[in-house]
């Protein structure tokens, strides 16, 4: 019989959640999902400690949850450098059991976003 020592058996695995986005002339909507399939590898029964931070050009998200498959502790984290500016003060987010919806108001209404986020630098310089 193997005995787990230290934090190895309680430490949460870090997972990037699934994100879908859509836009209209005035806002960008994000659905952050934690149950992509009924019994998928990162399905959770409910979210704990959801946190969303919105700034003019950045979205940061974190939450915890217990996986449906085997009860493993999961930590969800997402950092998105936004492709265009938003009005962070007028933007908002809501949470349901296994989903967070973020509504970001565009700083320039009418502008079409061809991408949600800026791609990471190709040279590995970090910015």
C-alpha positions as YAML, in Angstrom:
chain: A
units: angstrom
residues:
- id: 1
  name: UNK
  ca: [0.00, 0.00, 0.00]
- id: 2
  name: UNK
  ca: [1.38, 3.39, -0.99]
- id: 3
  name: UNK
  ca: [1.04, 6.29, 1.43]
- id: 4
  name: UNK
  ca: [0.81, 9.81, -0.02]
- id: 5
  name: UNK
  ca: [2.84, 12.35, 1.87]
- id: 6
  name: UNK
  ca: [2.79, 16.13, 1.93]
- id: 7
  name: UNK
  ca: [0.53, 18.08, -0.42]
- id: 8
  name: UNK
  ca: [0.82, 15.69, -3.39]
- id: 9
  name: UNK
  ca: [-2.63, 14.20, -2.83]
- id: 10
  name: UNK
  ca: [-4.43, 17.52, -2.12]
- id: 11
  name: UNK
  ca: [-2.75, 19.89, -4.56]
- id: 12
  name: UNK
  ca: [-5.08, 21.02, -7.33]
- id: 13
  name: UNK
  ca: [-4.21, 20.37, -10.96]
- id: 14
  name: UNK
  ca: [-4.23, 23.60, -13.01]
- id: 15
  name: UNK
  ca: [-6.52, 23.46, -16.04]
- id: 16
  name: UNK
  ca: [-7.37, 26.04, -18.72]
- id: 17
  name: UNK
  ca: [-11.17, 26.16, -19.09]
- id: 18
  name: UNK
  ca: [-12.98, 26.06, -22.43]
- id: 19
  name: UNK
  ca: [-13.93, 29.53, -23.70]
- id: 20
  name: UNK
  ca: [-16.42, 30.51, -26.38]
- id: 21
  name: UNK
  ca: [-16.89, 34.10, -27.47]
- id: 22
  name: UNK
  ca: [-19.26, 36.15, -29.58]
- id: 23
  name: UNK
  ca: [-19.70, 39.84, -30.33]
- id: 24
  name: UNK
  ca: [-22.13, 42.44, -31.55]
- id: 25
  name: UNK
  ca: [-21.57, 46.12, -32.23]
- id: 26
  name: UNK
  ca: [-21.29, 47.14, -28.59]
- id: 27
  name: UNK
  ca: [-20.08, 44.16, -26.58]
- id: 28
  name: UNK
  ca: [-18.07, 40.94, -26.49]
- id: 29
  name: UNK
  ca: [-19.53, 37.99, -24.58]
- id: 30
  name: UNK
  ca: [-17.52, 35.09, -23.19]
- id: 31
  name: UNK
  ca: [-18.81, 31.79, -21.90]
- id: 32
  name: UNK
  ca: [-16.22, 30.09, -19.69]
- id: 33
  name: UNK
  ca: [-17.25, 26.44, -19.37]
- id: 34
  name: UNK
  ca: [-16.13, 23.78, -16.94]
- id: 35
  name: UNK
  ca: [-18.25, 20.91, -18.26]
- id: 36
  name: UNK
  ca: [-17.49, 20.62, -21.97]
- id: 37
  name: UNK
  ca: [-19.05, 17.13, -21.97]
- id: 38
  name: UNK
  ca: [-21.29, 15.44, -19.47]
- id: 39
  name: UNK
  ca: [-18.41, 13.32, -18.19]
- id: 40
  name: UNK
  ca: [-15.43, 15.03, -19.81]
- id: 41
  name: UNK
  ca: [-11.98, 15.09, -18.23]
- id: 42
  name: UNK
  ca: [-12.45, 18.54, -16.68]
- id: 43
  name: UNK
  ca: [-16.12, 18.37, -15.74]
- id: 44
  name: UNK
  ca: [-16.90, 19.81, -12.32]
- id: 45
  name: UNK
  ca: [-20.01, 19.60, -10.18]
- id: 46
  name: UNK
  ca: [-19.76, 23.25, -9.11]
- id: 47
  name: UNK
  ca: [-17.33, 26.16, -9.02]
- id: 48
  name: UNK
  ca: [-15.68, 27.48, -5.88]
- id: 49
  name: UNK
  ca: [-14.02, 30.85, -5.38]
- id: 50
  name: UNK
  ca: [-14.61, 32.25, -8.90]
- id: 51
  name: UNK
  ca: [-12.64, 35.44, -9.54]
- id: 52
  name: UNK
  ca: [-12.68, 37.59, -12.66]
- id: 53
  name: UNK
  ca: [-10.51, 40.67, -13.12]
- id: 54
  name: UNK
  ca: [-11.16, 42.94, -16.08]
- id: 55
  name: UNK
  ca: [-8.94, 45.82, -17.13]
- id: 56
  name: UNK
  ca: [-8.96, 47.85, -20.34]
- id: 57
  name: UNK
  ca: [-6.87, 45.27, -22.24]
- id: 58
  name: UNK
  ca: [-6.79, 42.15, -20.05]
- id: 59
  name: UNK
  ca: [-9.04, 39.41, -18.66]
- id: 60
  name: UNK
  ca: [-7.85, 37.28, -15.76]
- id: 61
  name: UNK
  ca: [-9.88, 34.42, -14.35]
- id: 62
  name: UNK
  ca: [-9.52, 31.74, -11.68]
- id: 63
  name: UNK
  ca: [-11.78, 29.25, -9.89]
- id: 64
  name: UNK
  ca: [-11.58, 25.91, -8.13]
- id: 65
  name: UNK
  ca: [-13.72, 22.81, -8.39]
- id: 66
  name: UNK
  ca: [-13.94, 19.10, -7.67]
- id: 67
  name: UNK
  ca: [-13.88, 16.92, -10.78]
- id: 68
  name: UNK
  ca: [-16.91, 14.75, -11.40]
- id: 69
  name: UNK
  ca: [-14.63, 11.89, -12.52]
- id: 70
  name: UNK
  ca: [-12.81, 10.69, -9.44]
- id: 71
  name: UNK
  ca: [-13.16, 13.77, -7.25]
- id: 72
  name: UNK
  ca: [-9.78, 15.26, -8.19]
- id: 73
  name: UNK
  ca: [-9.28, 18.85, -7.07]
- id: 74
  name: UNK
  ca: [-8.94, 21.21, -10.06]
- id: 75
  name: UNK
  ca: [-7.80, 24.83, -10.29]
- id: 76
  name: UNK
  ca: [-8.90, 26.72, -13.41]
- id: 77
  name: UNK
  ca: [-6.84, 29.68, -14.56]
- id: 78
  name: UNK
  ca: [-6.99, 31.85, -17.65]
- id: 79
  name: UNK
  ca: [-5.05, 34.96, -18.68]
- id: 80
  name: UNK
  ca: [-6.16, 36.71, -21.88]
- id: 81
  name: UNK
  ca: [-4.47, 39.84, -23.26]
- id: 82
  name: UNK
  ca: [-7.43, 41.31, -25.14]
- id: 83
  name: UNK
  ca: [-7.00, 42.23, -28.80]
- id: 84
  name: UNK
  ca: [-8.86, 45.54, -28.31]
- id: 85
  name: UNK
  ca: [-9.82, 47.81, -25.43]
- id: 86
  name: UNK
  ca: [-12.95, 47.40, -23.34]
- id: 87
  name: UNK
  ca: [-14.77, 49.65, -20.88]
- id: 88
  name: UNK
  ca: [-13.85, 47.63, -17.78]
- id: 89
  name: UNK
  ca: [-16.01, 49.76, -15.47]
- id: 90
  name: UNK
  ca: [-19.17, 48.99, -17.44]
- id: 91
  name: UNK
  ca: [-18.33, 45.33, -18.08]
- id: 92
  name: UNK
  ca: [-19.57, 42.58, -15.76]
- id: 93
  name: UNK
  ca: [-19.66, 38.85, -15.10]
- id: 94
  name: UNK
  ca: [-22.08, 36.32, -13.66]
- id: 95
  name: UNK
  ca: [-21.61, 32.79, -12.40]
- id: 96
  name: UNK
  ca: [-23.76, 29.70, -12.53]
- id: 97
  name: UNK
  ca: [-22.98, 26.27, -11.12]
- id: 98
  name: UNK
  ca: [-20.53, 25.28, -13.84]
- id: 99
  name: UNK
  ca: [-20.24, 28.34, -16.07]
- id: 100
  name: UNK
  ca: [-19.16, 31.95, -15.93]
- id: 101
  name: UNK
  ca: [-20.45, 34.50, -18.42]
- id: 102
  name: UNK
  ca: [-18.41, 37.66, -18.98]
- id: 103
  name: UNK
  ca: [-19.93, 40.64, -20.82]
- id: 104
  name: UNK
  ca: [-17.33, 43.20, -21.91]
- id: 105
  name: UNK
  ca: [-18.42, 46.51, -23.40]
- id: 106
  name: UNK
  ca: [-16.28, 47.60, -26.32]
- id: 107
  name: UNK
  ca: [-14.34, 50.83, -25.81]
- id: 108
  name: UNK
  ca: [-14.96, 51.55, -29.50]
- id: 109
  name: UNK
  ca: [-18.56, 50.53, -30.28]
- id: 110
  name: UNK
  ca: [-19.04, 49.33, -33.82]
- id: 111
  name: UNK
  ca: [-15.50, 47.97, -34.15]
- id: 112
  name: UNK
  ca: [-15.40, 44.36, -35.36]
- id: 113
  name: UNK
  ca: [-12.93, 42.20, -33.42]
- id: 114
  name: UNK
  ca: [-11.30, 39.64, -35.69]
- id: 115
  name: UNK
  ca: [-9.73, 37.99, -32.63]
- id: 116
  name: UNK
  ca: [-10.48, 37.92, -28.91]
- id: 117
  name: UNK
  ca: [-6.90, 37.94, -27.66]
- id: 118
  name: UNK
  ca: [-3.48, 38.96, -28.89]
- id: 119
  name: UNK
  ca: [-1.28, 36.01, -29.79]
- id: 120
  name: UNK
  ca: [1.75, 35.30, -27.59]
- id: 121
  name: UNK
  ca: [5.10, 36.56, -28.91]
- id: 122
  name: UNK
  ca: [6.79, 34.09, -31.28]
- id: 123
  name: UNK
  ca: [10.31, 34.82, -29.99]
- id: 124
  name: UNK
  ca: [9.56, 33.78, -26.40]
- id: 125
  name: UNK
  ca: [10.42, 37.25, -25.07]
- id: 126
  name: UNK
  ca: [7.20, 37.49, -23.09]
- id: 127
  name: UNK
  ca: [6.08, 40.77, -24.56]
...
